[in-house]
Short mmCIF file of N, CA and C and ligand atoms in Angstrom, two decimals:
data_model
loop_
_atom_site.label_atom_id
_atom_site.label_comp_id
_atom_site.label_asym_id
_atom_site.label_seq_id
_atom_site.Cartn_x
_atom_site.Cartn_y
_atom_site.Cartn_z
N UNK S 1 -23.57 49.36 30.52
CA UNK S 1 -24.62 48.69 29.74
C UNK S 1 -25.94 49.44 29.91
N UNK S 2 -26.59 49.70 28.79
CA UNK S 2 -27.87 50.38 28.83
C UNK S 2 -28.94 49.45 29.35
N UNK S 3 -29.98 50.03 29.92
CA UNK S 3 -31.07 49.22 30.50
C UNK S 3 -31.70 48.32 29.44
N UNK S 4 -31.86 48.87 28.22
CA UNK S 4 -32.47 48.08 27.15
C UNK S 4 -31.60 46.87 26.77
N UNK S 5 -30.29 47.09 26.72
CA UNK S 5 -29.37 45.99 26.40
C UNK S 5 -29.41 44.94 27.52
N UNK S 6 -29.50 45.43 28.78
CA UNK S 6 -29.54 44.50 29.91
C UNK S 6 -30.78 43.62 29.83
N UNK S 7 -31.93 44.24 29.48
CA UNK S 7 -33.17 43.47 29.39
C UNK S 7 -33.09 42.44 28.26
N UNK S 8 -32.49 42.81 27.14
CA UNK S 8 -32.33 41.86 26.02
C UNK S 8 -31.45 40.68 26.45
N UNK S 9 -30.35 41.00 27.16
CA UNK S 9 -29.43 39.96 27.61
C UNK S 9 -30.13 39.04 28.62
N UNK S 10 -30.91 39.62 29.52
CA UNK S 10 -31.62 38.83 30.52
C UNK S 10 -32.59 37.87 29.85
N UNK S 11 -33.32 38.36 28.87
CA UNK S 11 -34.29 37.52 28.17
C UNK S 11 -33.58 36.39 27.43
N UNK S 12 -32.47 36.70 26.81
CA UNK S 12 -31.72 35.69 26.07
C UNK S 12 -31.18 34.63 27.02
N UNK S 13 -30.66 35.06 28.16
CA UNK S 13 -30.09 34.14 29.14
C UNK S 13 -31.17 33.23 29.71
N UNK S 14 -32.34 33.79 30.00
CA UNK S 14 -33.44 32.98 30.54
C UNK S 14 -33.82 31.89 29.55
N UNK S 15 -33.86 32.21 28.29
CA UNK S 15 -34.20 31.22 27.27
C UNK S 15 -33.16 30.12 27.19
N UNK S 16 -31.90 30.49 27.31
CA UNK S 16 -30.81 29.51 27.22
C UNK S 16 -30.88 28.54 28.38
N UNK S 17 -31.25 29.01 29.57
CA UNK S 17 -31.25 28.11 30.73
C UNK S 17 -32.51 27.26 30.79
N UNK S 18 -33.64 27.74 30.30
CA UNK S 18 -34.88 26.98 30.41
C UNK S 18 -35.06 25.96 29.30
N UNK S 19 -34.71 26.27 28.10
CA UNK S 19 -34.95 25.39 26.96
C UNK S 19 -34.18 24.05 27.08
N UNK S 20 -32.89 24.05 27.43
CA UNK S 20 -32.21 22.75 27.54
C UNK S 20 -32.82 21.87 28.63
N UNK S 21 -33.24 22.41 29.75
CA UNK S 21 -33.83 21.61 30.82
C UNK S 21 -35.11 20.93 30.31
N UNK S 22 -35.91 21.66 29.56
CA UNK S 22 -37.15 21.10 29.02
C UNK S 22 -36.83 20.01 28.02
N UNK S 23 -35.82 20.27 27.16
CA UNK S 23 -35.46 19.32 26.11
C UNK S 23 -34.96 18.01 26.71
N UNK S 24 -34.13 18.07 27.75
CA UNK S 24 -33.60 16.86 28.37
C UNK S 24 -34.75 16.02 28.92
N UNK S 25 -35.70 16.67 29.60
CA UNK S 25 -36.84 15.96 30.17
C UNK S 25 -37.65 15.29 29.07
N UNK S 26 -37.86 15.99 27.95
CA UNK S 26 -38.68 15.46 26.88
C UNK S 26 -38.00 14.28 26.18
N UNK S 27 -36.67 14.24 26.20
CA UNK S 27 -35.96 13.18 25.49
C UNK S 27 -35.86 11.89 26.30
N UNK S 28 -36.12 11.94 27.60
CA UNK S 28 -35.99 10.74 28.41
C UNK S 28 -37.11 9.77 28.08
N UNK S 29 -36.74 8.57 27.70
CA UNK S 29 -37.75 7.58 27.38
C UNK S 29 -38.09 6.76 28.63
N UNK S 30 -39.24 6.13 28.58
CA UNK S 30 -39.68 5.32 29.69
C UNK S 30 -39.05 3.94 29.60
N UNK S 31 -38.51 3.49 30.70
CA UNK S 31 -37.82 2.20 30.74
C UNK S 31 -38.82 1.06 30.58
N UNK S 32 -38.51 0.14 29.69
CA UNK S 32 -39.34 -1.04 29.50
C UNK S 32 -38.85 -2.16 30.41
N UNK S 33 -39.75 -2.90 31.02
CA UNK S 33 -39.33 -4.05 31.82
C UNK S 33 -38.60 -5.09 30.97
N UNK S 34 -38.75 -5.02 29.63
CA UNK S 34 -38.07 -5.95 28.73
C UNK S 34 -36.64 -5.53 28.39
N UNK S 35 -36.25 -4.32 28.81
CA UNK S 35 -34.88 -3.85 28.60
C UNK S 35 -33.93 -4.83 29.30
N UNK S 36 -32.85 -5.24 28.64
CA UNK S 36 -31.93 -6.22 29.24
C UNK S 36 -31.42 -5.82 30.63
N UNK S 37 -31.07 -4.55 30.81
CA UNK S 37 -30.58 -4.12 32.13
C UNK S 37 -31.72 -4.13 33.15
N UNK S 38 -32.92 -3.77 32.70
CA UNK S 38 -34.07 -3.80 33.60
C UNK S 38 -34.34 -5.24 34.04
N UNK S 39 -34.25 -6.16 33.09
CA UNK S 39 -34.46 -7.58 33.42
C UNK S 39 -33.40 -8.06 34.41
N UNK S 40 -32.16 -7.64 34.20
CA UNK S 40 -31.07 -8.07 35.08
C UNK S 40 -31.31 -7.62 36.52
N UNK S 41 -31.99 -6.49 36.67
CA UNK S 41 -32.25 -5.97 38.02
C UNK S 41 -33.67 -6.30 38.48
N UNK S 42 -34.38 -7.15 37.72
CA UNK S 42 -35.73 -7.60 38.08
C UNK S 42 -36.70 -6.43 38.23
N UNK S 43 -36.50 -5.41 37.37
CA UNK S 43 -37.37 -4.22 37.42
C UNK S 43 -38.80 -4.57 37.02
N UNK S 44 -39.74 -4.07 37.79
CA UNK S 44 -41.17 -4.19 37.47
C UNK S 44 -41.80 -2.80 37.58
N UNK S 45 -42.89 -2.59 36.85
CA UNK S 45 -43.54 -1.28 36.88
C UNK S 45 -44.47 -1.11 38.07
N UNK S 46 -44.85 -2.20 38.70
CA UNK S 46 -45.68 -2.12 39.92
C UNK S 46 -45.01 -2.98 41.00
N UNK S 47 -44.54 -2.32 42.02
CA UNK S 47 -43.85 -3.02 43.10
C UNK S 47 -44.78 -4.00 43.81
N UNK S 48 -44.24 -5.16 44.12
CA UNK S 48 -44.97 -6.15 44.91
C UNK S 48 -44.39 -6.23 46.32
N UNK S 49 -43.45 -5.33 46.62
CA UNK S 49 -42.81 -5.31 47.93
C UNK S 49 -43.35 -4.12 48.71
N UNK S 50 -44.09 -4.41 49.76
CA UNK S 50 -44.75 -3.34 50.52
C UNK S 50 -43.75 -2.30 51.03
N UNK S 51 -44.08 -1.05 50.81
CA UNK S 51 -43.25 0.05 51.30
C UNK S 51 -42.03 0.34 50.44
N UNK S 52 -41.83 -0.41 49.37
CA UNK S 52 -40.68 -0.19 48.50
C UNK S 52 -41.14 0.13 47.09
N UNK S 53 -40.94 1.35 46.68
CA UNK S 53 -41.26 1.80 45.33
C UNK S 53 -40.13 2.70 44.84
N UNK S 54 -40.05 2.86 43.53
CA UNK S 54 -39.01 3.73 42.97
C UNK S 54 -39.06 5.12 43.60
N UNK S 55 -40.24 5.64 43.86
CA UNK S 55 -40.34 7.02 44.34
C UNK S 55 -39.73 7.20 45.73
N UNK S 56 -39.56 6.12 46.50
CA UNK S 56 -38.91 6.28 47.81
C UNK S 56 -37.56 5.55 47.85
N UNK S 57 -36.99 5.33 46.67
CA UNK S 57 -35.67 4.70 46.55
C UNK S 57 -34.61 5.79 46.50
N UNK S 58 -33.47 5.51 47.09
CA UNK S 58 -32.39 6.50 47.13
C UNK S 58 -31.86 6.83 45.73
N UNK S 59 -32.04 5.94 44.77
CA UNK S 59 -31.53 6.16 43.42
C UNK S 59 -32.48 6.98 42.55
N UNK S 60 -33.70 7.21 43.02
CA UNK S 60 -34.66 7.98 42.24
C UNK S 60 -34.30 9.46 42.28
N UNK S 61 -34.67 10.17 41.20
CA UNK S 61 -34.38 11.60 41.15
C UNK S 61 -35.47 12.31 40.36
N UNK S 62 -35.50 13.62 40.51
CA UNK S 62 -36.51 14.42 39.82
C UNK S 62 -37.74 14.60 40.69
N UNK S 63 -38.86 14.82 40.04
CA UNK S 63 -40.12 15.02 40.74
C UNK S 63 -40.66 13.66 41.21
N UNK S 64 -40.49 13.36 42.47
CA UNK S 64 -40.86 12.04 43.00
C UNK S 64 -42.36 11.87 43.15
N UNK S 65 -43.12 12.92 42.93
CA UNK S 65 -44.59 12.83 42.96
C UNK S 65 -45.15 12.55 41.57
N UNK S 66 -44.30 12.58 40.57
CA UNK S 66 -44.75 12.33 39.19
C UNK S 66 -44.97 10.84 38.96
N UNK S 67 -45.65 10.51 37.85
CA UNK S 67 -45.90 9.11 37.52
C UNK S 67 -44.61 8.38 37.12
N UNK S 68 -43.71 9.09 36.48
CA UNK S 68 -42.43 8.55 36.05
C UNK S 68 -41.33 9.40 36.67
N UNK S 69 -40.25 8.77 37.14
CA UNK S 69 -39.16 9.49 37.79
C UNK S 69 -37.83 9.07 37.17
N UNK S 70 -36.82 9.88 37.39
CA UNK S 70 -35.49 9.51 36.92
C UNK S 70 -34.88 8.48 37.86
N UNK S 71 -33.86 7.79 37.38
CA UNK S 71 -33.16 6.80 38.21
C UNK S 71 -31.68 6.84 37.86
N UNK S 72 -30.84 6.90 38.88
CA UNK S 72 -29.39 6.96 38.65
C UNK S 72 -28.86 5.71 37.95
N UNK S 73 -29.54 4.61 38.04
CA UNK S 73 -29.07 3.36 37.42
C UNK S 73 -29.45 3.27 35.95
N UNK S 74 -30.39 4.08 35.53
CA UNK S 74 -30.85 4.05 34.13
C UNK S 74 -30.76 5.47 33.55
N UNK S 75 -29.55 5.94 33.29
CA UNK S 75 -29.39 7.30 32.77
C UNK S 75 -30.14 7.51 31.46
N UNK S 76 -30.82 8.64 31.37
CA UNK S 76 -31.55 8.98 30.15
C UNK S 76 -32.90 8.32 30.04
N UNK S 77 -33.29 7.55 31.06
CA UNK S 77 -34.59 6.90 31.03
C UNK S 77 -35.35 7.23 32.31
N UNK S 78 -36.64 7.01 32.26
CA UNK S 78 -37.46 7.21 33.44
C UNK S 78 -38.06 5.87 33.85
N UNK S 79 -38.24 5.71 35.14
CA UNK S 79 -38.84 4.48 35.67
C UNK S 79 -40.19 4.83 36.29
N UNK S 80 -41.05 3.86 36.35
CA UNK S 80 -42.38 4.09 36.92
C UNK S 80 -42.22 4.36 38.43
N UNK S 81 -42.85 5.41 38.91
CA UNK S 81 -42.70 5.78 40.32
C UNK S 81 -43.19 4.67 41.24
N UNK S 82 -44.15 3.87 40.76
CA UNK S 82 -44.68 2.76 41.56
C UNK S 82 -43.87 1.47 41.36
N UNK S 83 -42.80 1.58 40.55
CA UNK S 83 -42.01 0.40 40.23
C UNK S 83 -41.04 -0.01 41.33
N UNK S 84 -40.21 -0.95 40.96
CA UNK S 84 -39.24 -1.51 41.92
C UNK S 84 -38.19 -2.31 41.17
N UNK S 85 -37.00 -2.40 41.73
CA UNK S 85 -35.99 -3.35 41.23
C UNK S 85 -35.18 -3.83 42.42
N UNK S 86 -34.33 -4.85 42.20
CA UNK S 86 -33.70 -5.50 43.33
C UNK S 86 -32.58 -4.72 44.00
N UNK S 87 -32.24 -3.55 43.47
CA UNK S 87 -31.25 -2.73 44.18
C UNK S 87 -31.93 -1.56 44.91
N UNK S 88 -33.22 -1.67 45.11
CA UNK S 88 -33.94 -0.63 45.86
C UNK S 88 -33.25 -0.43 47.21
N UNK S 89 -33.13 0.84 47.60
CA UNK S 89 -32.56 1.19 48.90
C UNK S 89 -33.33 2.40 49.42
N UNK S 90 -33.63 2.40 50.69
CA UNK S 90 -34.42 3.49 51.29
C UNK S 90 -33.71 4.82 51.17
N UNK S 91 -34.49 5.86 50.93
CA UNK S 91 -33.95 7.22 50.91
C UNK S 91 -33.57 7.58 52.34
N UNK S 92 -32.42 8.20 52.49
CA UNK S 92 -31.94 8.57 53.84
C UNK S 92 -32.81 9.55 54.47
S1 LIG O 1 -32.73 1.68 41.58
FE1 LIG O 1 -34.50 2.39 42.77
S2 LIG O 1 -35.44 4.00 41.48
FE2 LIG O 1 -34.09 2.80 40.17
S3 LIG O 1 -35.39 1.22 39.23
FE3 LIG O 1 -34.45 0.33 41.08
S4 LIG O 1 -35.96 0.69 42.73
FE4 LIG O 1 -36.49 2.05 41.02
#
């Protein structure tokens, strides 16, 4: 493989790996406390339980310093990092 072809392939590969990650993040909607599943788990956007927030829950994922984080219980949605629900569990 020529150096020029290698550089073209590298650039194409980098685009393929970065664009889908950005797209997935952009498509995640913010979970509403009015969502039926959120209501079932008593989800709130501001925790009233000291020391327990979504950002330090074992089910949270992604950038835990962000305002909104991913949650394994709500695939495709983001929860408020300061939020809480009744299945909160401490991160190991
Ligand atoms: S499971 Fe954890 S991260 Fe998900 S909404 Fe409940 S408290 Fe927040």
